[in-house]
């Protein structure tokens, strides 16, 4: 067995950083305090992993201050999705209940300290190992990184943990401190020392294996003199030693970085000073004295010759910045103010690149070579942000356990960059209905850039489309005519404005959100952004080759970072009725947030001026954005063989009322559903009636997909020439036990069935129920197909016509193995009703459960 290179595999990184706690001292049951440094941990490690090139976009998930249930759900999801490397990182408070048995507990946001073994709000590390070693785990390697008190105790738990040896052996541990030691909370302005050094090694350039990461971090921690509590040295630990080739794993493969040239007798890394312990201390010295102290400390480590060199560097104007880099970010420069920027998930990669470029630019550097400000960019679901800024600013100022935007969205932003100015109007309209608002928005005049929302079509299909001057519905019609197998994908409209604008085009002028949603490919959950969508499609080559995606145009140019060689090439079709993205720069002012208002205003103004100037527009141009006026030309150079038009005609700008209406209609179309089951109860079903594989048993197994607000009923289909069905379960809301009892009581009849007549009755029944709203609906017809002779000719044509216009999907379920062959009646009915045909050749029960769960709101949706 050789060391493991996970590139190209399905990898996942789950970064859990608990910086905010609901219960803290002096609450007698509270943890010792908040951990603001952990906020920086999440960003620092996430950025390092993205730059490392092992994890693709969409494969790194950040969980900010979760409750235990949220953590458990995300951990199970990561375990289920990983096939290559699973990296689990935790930073936050942790406790042990027994140091002799090393019972380690990771404390989540709701943690409380109570007497006894029970620790509310905590997750046992043994339980975490149980999830990582679960039978469904397909990861080849799992690396757990712990940056918390008592992290070293995890090794003993691993040794005692009972699991199959092959499951245990794939678990690797990297721990921030030795057993039975607490670490300090760190500095609020930077990441904690261990995470900072881990990220520093990952960012060092070239390949970084675990076997090189661990000793490098260990040495950097020793050189930095970092201490745990009680003045003990803080010594990182590792389990399943990385010097064992069979346990080694590649963690970064980024390009080599260019460093300041340092003579050979100086080390290439001078670590920053250890963080200050919490609590009062001596007043900070003036910068000149602080610099002198740092030079003296450097001399103690490097010797007199090195000190002479450092002093010579300090004496030159050009060397001042180099000295600052060598000695760390707390040298002669005062700590810089940090701007908090909140944006749309689709815009986040481009704005992060812009912020990174600005931070190191001359515009953000003083004459002394110091950084004026930092910029932290994070994103959150667009609909949630609009709601929070319009209706929940009081909770953002003073979070509550049941309402905490700081936890759910992020810190209070200084700058908000939504994807369209219409979002500002939506916030202001909502705020006008509130008694008191704690934030005021000040949008800049004009958008930052422009990008149309496009239908990204595989190149082979794009040649058959007229890509301009048509509505989105017309383009989708043409796509389906060009290839009936073509699939349409769109991210979640509640998360990104681009997806919401595309949804407006799909819905069109007709009040038919339910029909619009049926045009999209079925998915358990839509991806949260276009970035994730375009990265997830290549996971199945066949799906990628036939899939069109509704995404912002700029993402097709920037390449989004996920293996372009393995991705289907797409061309852009430009729907004429979908507004484009016009990111707006919005200053957010918070009530009682004026203590450093002048400095913060200056930092915001400088960032805005740079972003809208030549340098900022150049970065946005590199990411594929267009100009905001005139012919909407590309800001950057045309990429080779990309085929983008030099200029595009913009659609009408987005209107806030249209966005709100489309969002409401989308929610209704995914709200409580209606399902009508038709169960063939004719005599031919006698041998297919009992047990889990019989007709009633199969339907019972789909009931978990339905919730208490869903309406559903069951018809027993039998009889010809008159009444063609009888009721088994009245149509309405039901408890699952009641529905199961009704199916248990069902009996087959010594009679034939008329499927055509029953289906026509069912379609009429559901049309009437759905006439007044856009709730999702479904008809399920389960049969053995023995009576298909009555579903032919004129009778079949009537069913097909009615199914095509009823707006109700029909799932045809055949217990015969060939029931869904091409041309069979069940297949044709399902296709006409935009439903699905399932037969005994499929994995029938799980597939039917999924169909019902997509319509219902049950516990497993």
mmCIF file with all atom_site columns, C-alpha atoms in Angstrom, residues 40-222:
data_model
loop_
_atom_site.group_PDB
_atom_site.id
_atom_site.type_symbol
_atom_site.label_atom_id
_atom_site.label_alt_id
_atom_site.label_comp_id
_atom_site.label_asym_id
_atom_site.label_entity_id
_atom_site.label_seq_id
_atom_site.pdbx_PDB_ins_code
_atom_site.Cartn_x
_atom_site.Cartn_y
_atom_site.Cartn_z
_atom_site.occupancy
_atom_site.B_iso_or_equiv
_atom_site.pdbx_formal_charge
_atom_site.auth_seq_id
_atom_site.auth_comp_id
_atom_site.auth_asym_id
_atom_site.auth_atom_id
_atom_site.pdbx_PDB_model_num
ATOM 1   C CA . UNK A 1 40  ? -10.307 33.571 12.102 1.00 0.00 ? 40  UNK A CA 1
ATOM 2   C CA . UNK A 1 41  ? -9.512  29.835 12.354 1.00 0.00 ? 41  UNK A CA 1
ATOM 3   C CA . UNK A 1 42  ? -12.422 28.958 10.095 1.00 0.00 ? 42  UNK A CA 1
ATOM 4   C CA . UNK A 1 43  ? -11.456 31.426 7.396  1.00 0.00 ? 43  UNK A CA 1
ATOM 5   C CA . UNK A 1 44  ? -7.700  30.807 7.652  1.00 0.00 ? 44  UNK A CA 1
ATOM 6   C CA . UNK A 1 45  ? -7.940  27.049 7.254  1.00 0.00 ? 45  UNK A CA 1
ATOM 7   C CA . UNK A 1 46  ? -10.688 27.209 4.620  1.00 0.00 ? 46  UNK A CA 1
ATOM 8   C CA . UNK A 1 47  ? -8.578  29.530 2.477  1.00 0.00 ? 47  UNK A CA 1
ATOM 9   C CA . UNK A 1 48  ? -5.488  27.345 2.877  1.00 0.00 ? 48  UNK A CA 1
ATOM 10  C CA . UNK A 1 49  ? -7.404  24.235 1.804  1.00 0.00 ? 49  UNK A CA 1
ATOM 11  C CA . UNK A 1 50  ? -8.903  26.012 -1.207 1.00 0.00 ? 50  UNK A CA 1
ATOM 12  C CA . UNK A 1 51  ? -5.484  27.197 -2.302 1.00 0.00 ? 51  UNK A CA 1
ATOM 13  C CA . UNK A 1 52  ? -3.981  23.771 -1.704 1.00 0.00 ? 52  UNK A CA 1
ATOM 14  C CA . UNK A 1 53  ? -5.673  22.206 -4.712 1.00 0.00 ? 53  UNK A CA 1
ATOM 15  C CA . UNK A 1 54  ? -6.643  18.893 -3.094 1.00 0.00 ? 54  UNK A CA 1
ATOM 16  C CA . UNK A 1 55  ? -10.198 19.943 -2.245 1.00 0.00 ? 55  UNK A CA 1
ATOM 17  C CA . UNK A 1 56  ? -12.276 21.246 -5.145 1.00 0.00 ? 56  UNK A CA 1
ATOM 18  C CA . UNK A 1 57  ? -14.777 24.118 -4.846 1.00 0.00 ? 57  UNK A CA 1
ATOM 19  C CA . UNK A 1 58  ? -17.824 22.893 -2.996 1.00 0.00 ? 58  UNK A CA 1
ATOM 20  C CA . UNK A 1 59  ? -15.871 20.206 -1.121 1.00 0.00 ? 59  UNK A CA 1
ATOM 21  C CA . UNK A 1 60  ? -14.981 22.386 1.878  1.00 0.00 ? 60  UNK A CA 1
ATOM 22  C CA . UNK A 1 61  ? -17.864 23.128 4.260  1.00 0.00 ? 61  UNK A CA 1
ATOM 23  C CA . UNK A 1 62  ? -17.579 25.539 7.162  1.00 0.00 ? 62  UNK A CA 1
ATOM 24  C CA . UNK A 1 63  ? -19.824 25.094 10.192 1.00 0.00 ? 63  UNK A CA 1
ATOM 25  C CA . UNK A 1 64  ? -19.886 28.198 12.376 1.00 0.00 ? 64  UNK A CA 1
ATOM 26  C CA . UNK A 1 65  ? -20.826 27.630 16.046 1.00 0.00 ? 65  UNK A CA 1
ATOM 27  C CA . UNK A 1 66  ? -23.277 24.755 15.459 1.00 0.00 ? 66  UNK A CA 1
ATOM 28  C CA . UNK A 1 67  ? -25.603 23.101 17.939 1.00 0.00 ? 67  UNK A CA 1
ATOM 29  C CA . UNK A 1 68  ? -24.918 19.370 18.506 1.00 0.00 ? 68  UNK A CA 1
ATOM 30  C CA . UNK A 1 69  ? -27.704 18.233 16.170 1.00 0.00 ? 69  UNK A CA 1
ATOM 31  C CA . UNK A 1 70  ? -26.442 20.464 13.361 1.00 0.00 ? 70  UNK A CA 1
ATOM 32  C CA . UNK A 1 71  ? -22.926 19.134 13.847 1.00 0.00 ? 71  UNK A CA 1
ATOM 33  C CA . UNK A 1 72  ? -24.116 15.525 13.846 1.00 0.00 ? 72  UNK A CA 1
ATOM 34  C CA . UNK A 1 73  ? -26.168 16.020 10.679 1.00 0.00 ? 73  UNK A CA 1
ATOM 35  C CA . UNK A 1 74  ? -23.278 17.649 8.786  1.00 0.00 ? 74  UNK A CA 1
ATOM 36  C CA . UNK A 1 75  ? -20.832 14.981 9.979  1.00 0.00 ? 75  UNK A CA 1
ATOM 37  C CA . UNK A 1 76  ? -23.124 12.195 8.769  1.00 0.00 ? 76  UNK A CA 1
ATOM 38  C CA . UNK A 1 77  ? -23.524 13.992 5.457  1.00 0.00 ? 77  UNK A CA 1
ATOM 39  C CA . UNK A 1 78  ? -19.758 14.332 5.028  1.00 0.00 ? 78  UNK A CA 1
ATOM 40  C CA . UNK A 1 79  ? -19.230 10.660 5.872  1.00 0.00 ? 79  UNK A CA 1
ATOM 41  C CA . UNK A 1 80  ? -21.899 9.650  3.372  1.00 0.00 ? 80  UNK A CA 1
ATOM 42  C CA . UNK A 1 81  ? -20.501 11.794 0.548  1.00 0.00 ? 81  UNK A CA 1
ATOM 43  C CA . UNK A 1 82  ? -16.761 11.118 0.883  1.00 0.00 ? 82  UNK A CA 1
ATOM 44  C CA . UNK A 1 83  ? -14.989 8.544  -1.235 1.00 0.00 ? 83  UNK A CA 1
ATOM 45  C CA . UNK A 1 84  ? -11.434 9.878  -1.001 1.00 0.00 ? 84  UNK A CA 1
ATOM 46  C CA . UNK A 1 85  ? -10.204 12.026 1.906  1.00 0.00 ? 85  UNK A CA 1
ATOM 47  C CA . UNK A 1 86  ? -12.451 13.219 4.721  1.00 0.00 ? 86  UNK A CA 1
ATOM 48  C CA . UNK A 1 87  ? -10.917 15.995 6.814  1.00 0.00 ? 87  UNK A CA 1
ATOM 49  C CA . UNK A 1 88  ? -12.729 16.877 10.040 1.00 0.00 ? 88  UNK A CA 1
ATOM 50  C CA . UNK A 1 89  ? -11.486 19.959 11.897 1.00 0.00 ? 89  UNK A CA 1
ATOM 51  C CA . UNK A 1 90  ? -12.736 21.168 15.274 1.00 0.00 ? 90  UNK A CA 1
ATOM 52  C CA . UNK A 1 91  ? -11.802 24.316 17.173 1.00 0.00 ? 91  UNK A CA 1
ATOM 53  C CA . UNK A 1 92  ? -13.617 25.373 20.314 1.00 0.00 ? 92  UNK A CA 1
ATOM 54  C CA . UNK A 1 93  ? -13.961 24.508 23.973 1.00 0.00 ? 93  UNK A CA 1
ATOM 55  C CA . UNK A 1 94  ? -13.525 20.894 25.056 1.00 0.00 ? 94  UNK A CA 1
ATOM 56  C CA . UNK A 1 95  ? -13.585 19.126 28.422 1.00 0.00 ? 95  UNK A CA 1
ATOM 57  C CA . UNK A 1 96  ? -12.729 15.736 29.874 1.00 0.00 ? 96  UNK A CA 1
ATOM 58  C CA . UNK A 1 97  ? -14.916 14.096 32.493 1.00 0.00 ? 97  UNK A CA 1
ATOM 59  C CA . UNK A 1 98  ? -12.232 11.642 33.598 1.00 0.00 ? 98  UNK A CA 1
ATOM 60  C CA . UNK A 1 99  ? -8.570  12.236 32.811 1.00 0.00 ? 99  UNK A CA 1
ATOM 61  C CA . UNK A 1 100 ? -7.658  8.636  33.636 1.00 0.00 ? 100 UNK A CA 1
ATOM 62  C CA . UNK A 1 101 ? -10.021 7.275  30.980 1.00 0.00 ? 101 UNK A CA 1
ATOM 63  C CA . UNK A 1 102 ? -9.614  10.292 28.681 1.00 0.00 ? 102 UNK A CA 1
ATOM 64  C CA . UNK A 1 103 ? -13.346 10.899 28.155 1.00 0.00 ? 103 UNK A CA 1
ATOM 65  C CA . UNK A 1 104 ? -13.132 13.860 25.800 1.00 0.00 ? 104 UNK A CA 1
ATOM 66  C CA . UNK A 1 105 ? -16.153 15.987 24.879 1.00 0.00 ? 105 UNK A CA 1
ATOM 67  C CA . UNK A 1 106 ? -16.243 18.672 22.180 1.00 0.00 ? 106 UNK A CA 1
ATOM 68  C CA . UNK A 1 107 ? -18.452 21.559 23.304 1.00 0.00 ? 107 UNK A CA 1
ATOM 69  C CA . UNK A 1 108 ? -20.836 22.994 20.740 1.00 0.00 ? 108 UNK A CA 1
ATOM 70  C CA . UNK A 1 109 ? -22.660 26.324 20.866 1.00 0.00 ? 109 UNK A CA 1
ATOM 71  C CA . UNK A 1 110 ? -25.295 25.242 23.425 1.00 0.00 ? 110 UNK A CA 1
ATOM 72  C CA . UNK A 1 111 ? -22.765 23.675 25.838 1.00 0.00 ? 111 UNK A CA 1
ATOM 73  C CA . UNK A 1 112 ? -23.357 23.908 29.575 1.00 0.00 ? 112 UNK A CA 1
ATOM 74  C CA . UNK A 1 113 ? -21.309 22.610 32.488 1.00 0.00 ? 113 UNK A CA 1
ATOM 75  C CA . UNK A 1 114 ? -23.339 20.548 34.955 1.00 0.00 ? 114 UNK A CA 1
ATOM 76  C CA . UNK A 1 115 ? -22.431 18.036 37.620 1.00 0.00 ? 115 UNK A CA 1
ATOM 77  C CA . UNK A 1 116 ? -22.082 14.404 36.622 1.00 0.00 ? 116 UNK A CA 1
ATOM 78  C CA . UNK A 1 117 ? -21.293 12.636 33.378 1.00 0.00 ? 117 UNK A CA 1
ATOM 79  C CA . UNK A 1 118 ? -23.960 14.356 31.250 1.00 0.00 ? 118 UNK A CA 1
ATOM 80  C CA . UNK A 1 119 ? -22.730 17.436 29.413 1.00 0.00 ? 119 UNK A CA 1
ATOM 81  C CA . UNK A 1 120 ? -25.572 19.238 27.616 1.00 0.00 ? 120 UNK A CA 1
ATOM 82  C CA . UNK A 1 121 ? -24.498 20.722 24.309 1.00 0.00 ? 121 UNK A CA 1
ATOM 83  C CA . UNK A 1 122 ? -21.360 18.579 24.045 1.00 0.00 ? 122 UNK A CA 1
ATOM 84  C CA . UNK A 1 123 ? -20.439 15.764 21.662 1.00 0.00 ? 123 UNK A CA 1
ATOM 85  C CA . UNK A 1 124 ? -18.287 12.887 22.861 1.00 0.00 ? 124 UNK A CA 1
ATOM 86  C CA . UNK A 1 125 ? -15.206 12.224 20.774 1.00 0.00 ? 125 UNK A CA 1
ATOM 87  C CA . UNK A 1 126 ? -15.949 8.500  21.005 1.00 0.00 ? 126 UNK A CA 1
ATOM 88  C CA . UNK A 1 127 ? -19.271 9.251  19.301 1.00 0.00 ? 127 UNK A CA 1
ATOM 89  C CA . UNK A 1 128 ? -17.449 11.145 16.572 1.00 0.00 ? 128 UNK A CA 1
ATOM 90  C CA . UNK A 1 129 ? -15.205 8.127  15.987 1.00 0.00 ? 129 UNK A CA 1
ATOM 91  C CA . UNK A 1 130 ? -18.322 5.972  15.788 1.00 0.00 ? 130 UNK A CA 1
ATOM 92  C CA . UNK A 1 131 ? -19.667 8.111  12.939 1.00 0.00 ? 131 UNK A CA 1
ATOM 93  C CA . UNK A 1 132 ? -16.315 8.113  11.133 1.00 0.00 ? 132 UNK A CA 1
ATOM 94  C CA . UNK A 1 133 ? -16.048 4.314  11.393 1.00 0.00 ? 133 UNK A CA 1
ATOM 95  C CA . UNK A 1 134 ? -19.684 3.662  10.425 1.00 0.00 ? 134 UNK A CA 1
ATOM 96  C CA . UNK A 1 135 ? -20.254 0.847  7.906  1.00 0.00 ? 135 UNK A CA 1
ATOM 97  C CA . UNK A 1 136 ? -21.507 3.301  5.276  1.00 0.00 ? 136 UNK A CA 1
ATOM 98  C CA . UNK A 1 137 ? -18.246 5.252  5.352  1.00 0.00 ? 137 UNK A CA 1
ATOM 99  C CA . UNK A 1 138 ? -16.418 4.855  2.019  1.00 0.00 ? 138 UNK A CA 1
ATOM 100 C CA . UNK A 1 139 ? -13.590 7.311  2.697  1.00 0.00 ? 139 UNK A CA 1
ATOM 101 C CA . UNK A 1 140 ? -10.125 5.892  2.109  1.00 0.00 ? 140 UNK A CA 1
ATOM 102 C CA . UNK A 1 141 ? -8.536  8.201  4.680  1.00 0.00 ? 141 UNK A CA 1
ATOM 103 C CA . UNK A 1 142 ? -9.937  10.326 7.483  1.00 0.00 ? 142 UNK A CA 1
ATOM 104 C CA . UNK A 1 143 ? -7.852  13.062 9.082  1.00 0.00 ? 143 UNK A CA 1
ATOM 105 C CA . UNK A 1 144 ? -9.184  14.582 12.312 1.00 0.00 ? 144 UNK A CA 1
ATOM 106 C CA . UNK A 1 145 ? -7.575  17.875 13.371 1.00 0.00 ? 145 UNK A CA 1
ATOM 107 C CA . UNK A 1 146 ? -8.376  19.099 16.887 1.00 0.00 ? 146 UNK A CA 1
ATOM 108 C CA . UNK A 1 147 ? -7.484  22.590 18.114 1.00 0.00 ? 147 UNK A CA 1
ATOM 109 C CA . UNK A 1 148 ? -8.949  22.595 21.603 1.00 0.00 ? 148 UNK A CA 1
ATOM 110 C CA . UNK A 1 149 ? -8.140  21.901 25.224 1.00 0.00 ? 149 UNK A CA 1
ATOM 111 C CA . UNK A 1 150 ? -7.284  18.257 25.944 1.00 0.00 ? 150 UNK A CA 1
ATOM 112 C CA . UNK A 1 151 ? -6.904  17.538 22.212 1.00 0.00 ? 151 UNK A CA 1
ATOM 113 C CA . UNK A 1 152 ? -4.134  15.048 22.955 1.00 0.00 ? 152 UNK A CA 1
ATOM 114 C CA . UNK A 1 153 ? -6.563  12.891 24.937 1.00 0.00 ? 153 UNK A CA 1
ATOM 115 C CA . UNK A 1 154 ? -8.143  11.850 21.641 1.00 0.00 ? 154 UNK A CA 1
ATOM 116 C CA . UNK A 1 155 ? -5.307  9.397  20.971 1.00 0.00 ? 155 UNK A CA 1
ATOM 117 C CA . UNK A 1 156 ? -6.118  7.223  23.981 1.00 0.00 ? 156 UNK A CA 1
ATOM 118 C CA . UNK A 1 157 ? -9.789  7.169  22.998 1.00 0.00 ? 157 UNK A CA 1
ATOM 119 C CA . UNK A 1 158 ? -8.805  5.962  19.516 1.00 0.00 ? 158 UNK A CA 1
ATOM 120 C CA . UNK A 1 159 ? -6.689  3.154  21.003 1.00 0.00 ? 159 UNK A CA 1
ATOM 121 C CA . UNK A 1 160 ? -9.568  1.910  23.186 1.00 0.00 ? 160 UNK A CA 1
ATOM 122 C CA . UNK A 1 161 ? -12.255 2.396  20.567 1.00 0.00 ? 161 UNK A CA 1
ATOM 123 C CA . UNK A 1 162 ? -13.846 -0.864 19.411 1.00 0.00 ? 162 UNK A CA 1
ATOM 124 C CA . UNK A 1 163 ? -14.267 -0.955 15.643 1.00 0.00 ? 163 UNK A CA 1
ATOM 125 C CA . UNK A 1 164 ? -13.100 -3.156 12.748 1.00 0.00 ? 164 UNK A CA 1
ATOM 126 C CA . UNK A 1 165 ? -9.370  -2.738 12.375 1.00 0.00 ? 165 UNK A CA 1
ATOM 127 C CA . UNK A 1 166 ? -9.607  -1.593 8.761  1.00 0.00 ? 166 UNK A CA 1
ATOM 128 C CA . UNK A 1 167 ? -11.978 1.204  9.858  1.00 0.00 ? 167 UNK A CA 1
ATOM 129 C CA . UNK A 1 168 ? -9.735  2.344  12.702 1.00 0.00 ? 168 UNK A CA 1
ATOM 130 C CA . UNK A 1 169 ? -6.588  2.278  10.594 1.00 0.00 ? 169 UNK A CA 1
ATOM 131 C CA . UNK A 1 170 ? -7.903  4.826  8.133  1.00 0.00 ? 170 UNK A CA 1
ATOM 132 C CA . UNK A 1 171 ? -8.356  7.376  10.978 1.00 0.00 ? 171 UNK A CA 1
ATOM 133 C CA . UNK A 1 172 ? -5.446  9.803  11.411 1.00 0.00 ? 172 UNK A CA 1
ATOM 134 C CA . UNK A 1 173 ? -5.252  12.348 14.232 1.00 0.00 ? 173 UNK A CA 1
ATOM 135 C CA . UNK A 1 174 ? -3.473  15.687 14.414 1.00 0.00 ? 174 UNK A CA 1
ATOM 136 C CA . UNK A 1 175 ? -3.863  17.318 17.834 1.00 0.00 ? 175 UNK A CA 1
ATOM 137 C CA . UNK A 1 176 ? -2.927  20.810 19.001 1.00 0.00 ? 176 UNK A CA 1
ATOM 138 C CA . UNK A 1 177 ? -1.648  19.926 22.478 1.00 0.00 ? 177 UNK A CA 1
ATOM 139 C CA . UNK A 1 178 ? -0.466  17.015 24.589 1.00 0.00 ? 178 UNK A CA 1
ATOM 140 C CA . UNK A 1 179 ? -2.949  15.054 26.782 1.00 0.00 ? 179 UNK A CA 1
ATOM 141 C CA . UNK A 1 180 ? -4.476  16.659 29.882 1.00 0.00 ? 180 UNK A CA 1
ATOM 142 C CA . UNK A 1 181 ? -3.410  20.174 28.895 1.00 0.00 ? 181 UNK A CA 1
ATOM 143 C CA . UNK A 1 182 ? -5.517  23.250 28.291 1.00 0.00 ? 182 UNK A CA 1
ATOM 144 C CA . UNK A 1 183 ? -4.550  25.819 25.681 1.00 0.00 ? 183 UNK A CA 1
ATOM 145 C CA . UNK A 1 184 ? -5.041  29.567 25.686 1.00 0.00 ? 184 UNK A CA 1
ATOM 146 C CA . UNK A 1 185 ? -7.929  31.187 23.849 1.00 0.00 ? 185 UNK A CA 1
ATOM 147 C CA . UNK A 1 186 ? -5.700  33.135 21.457 1.00 0.00 ? 186 UNK A CA 1
ATOM 148 C CA . UNK A 1 187 ? -5.820  36.706 20.200 1.00 0.00 ? 187 UNK A CA 1
ATOM 149 C CA . UNK A 1 188 ? -9.158  38.034 18.943 1.00 0.00 ? 188 UNK A CA 1
ATOM 150 C CA . UNK A 1 189 ? -7.461  39.537 15.875 1.00 0.00 ? 189 UNK A CA 1
ATOM 151 C CA . UNK A 1 190 ? -5.850  36.379 14.460 1.00 0.00 ? 190 UNK A CA 1
ATOM 152 C CA . UNK A 1 191 ? -6.313  32.626 14.322 1.00 0.00 ? 191 UNK A CA 1
ATOM 153 C CA . UNK A 1 192 ? -5.092  30.515 17.224 1.00 0.00 ? 192 UNK A CA 1
ATOM 154 C CA . UNK A 1 193 ? -1.390  29.528 17.071 1.00 0.00 ? 193 UNK A CA 1
ATOM 155 C CA . UNK A 1 194 ? -1.810  25.868 16.113 1.00 0.00 ? 194 UNK A CA 1
ATOM 156 C CA . UNK A 1 195 ? -4.297  26.525 13.307 1.00 0.00 ? 195 UNK A CA 1
ATOM 157 C CA . UNK A 1 196 ? -2.231  29.486 12.117 1.00 0.00 ? 196 UNK A CA 1
ATOM 158 C CA . UNK A 1 197 ? 0.868   27.318 11.834 1.00 0.00 ? 197 UNK A CA 1
ATOM 159 C CA . UNK A 1 198 ? -1.017  24.457 10.139 1.00 0.00 ? 198 UNK A CA 1
ATOM 160 C CA . UNK A 1 199 ? -2.339  26.893 7.527  1.00 0.00 ? 199 UNK A CA 1
ATOM 161 C CA . UNK A 1 200 ? 1.117   28.411 7.165  1.00 0.00 ? 200 UNK A CA 1
ATOM 162 C CA . UNK A 1 201 ? 2.643   25.056 6.275  1.00 0.00 ? 201 UNK A CA 1
ATOM 163 C CA . UNK A 1 202 ? -0.198  24.213 3.882  1.00 0.00 ? 202 UNK A CA 1
ATOM 164 C CA . UNK A 1 203 ? 0.384   27.575 2.185  1.00 0.00 ? 203 UNK A CA 1
ATOM 165 C CA . UNK A 1 204 ? 4.117   27.012 1.922  1.00 0.00 ? 204 UNK A CA 1
ATOM 166 C CA . UNK A 1 205 ? 3.901   25.931 -1.718 1.00 0.00 ? 205 UNK A CA 1
ATOM 167 C CA . UNK A 1 206 ? 4.264   22.629 -3.537 1.00 0.00 ? 206 UNK A CA 1
ATOM 168 C CA . UNK A 1 207 ? 3.119   19.287 -2.174 1.00 0.00 ? 207 UNK A CA 1
ATOM 169 C CA . UNK A 1 208 ? 2.434   19.036 1.556  1.00 0.00 ? 208 UNK A CA 1
ATOM 170 C CA . UNK A 1 209 ? 1.957   15.533 2.942  1.00 0.00 ? 209 UNK A CA 1
ATOM 171 C CA . UNK A 1 210 ? 0.876   14.746 6.481  1.00 0.00 ? 210 UNK A CA 1
ATOM 172 C CA . UNK A 1 211 ? 4.351   13.346 7.034  1.00 0.00 ? 211 UNK A CA 1
ATOM 173 C CA . UNK A 1 212 ? 5.809   16.806 6.349  1.00 0.00 ? 212 UNK A CA 1
ATOM 174 C CA . UNK A 1 213 ? 3.001   18.854 7.896  1.00 0.00 ? 213 UNK A CA 1
ATOM 175 C CA . UNK A 1 214 ? 3.253   17.407 11.400 1.00 0.00 ? 214 UNK A CA 1
ATOM 176 C CA . UNK A 1 215 ? 6.991   17.866 12.019 1.00 0.00 ? 215 UNK A CA 1
ATOM 177 C CA . UNK A 1 216 ? 6.928   21.298 10.388 1.00 0.00 ? 216 UNK A CA 1
ATOM 178 C CA . UNK A 1 217 ? 4.075   22.490 12.621 1.00 0.00 ? 217 UNK A CA 1
ATOM 179 C CA . UNK A 1 218 ? 5.733   20.948 15.651 1.00 0.00 ? 218 UNK A CA 1
ATOM 180 C CA . UNK A 1 219 ? 8.981   22.781 14.906 1.00 0.00 ? 219 UNK A CA 1
ATOM 181 C CA . UNK A 1 220 ? 7.214   26.091 14.239 1.00 0.00 ? 220 UNK A CA 1
ATOM 182 C CA . UNK A 1 221 ? 5.332   25.811 17.522 1.00 0.00 ? 221 UNK A CA 1
ATOM 183 C CA . UNK A 1 222 ? 8.581   25.117 19.360 1.00 0.00 ? 222 UNK A CA 1
#
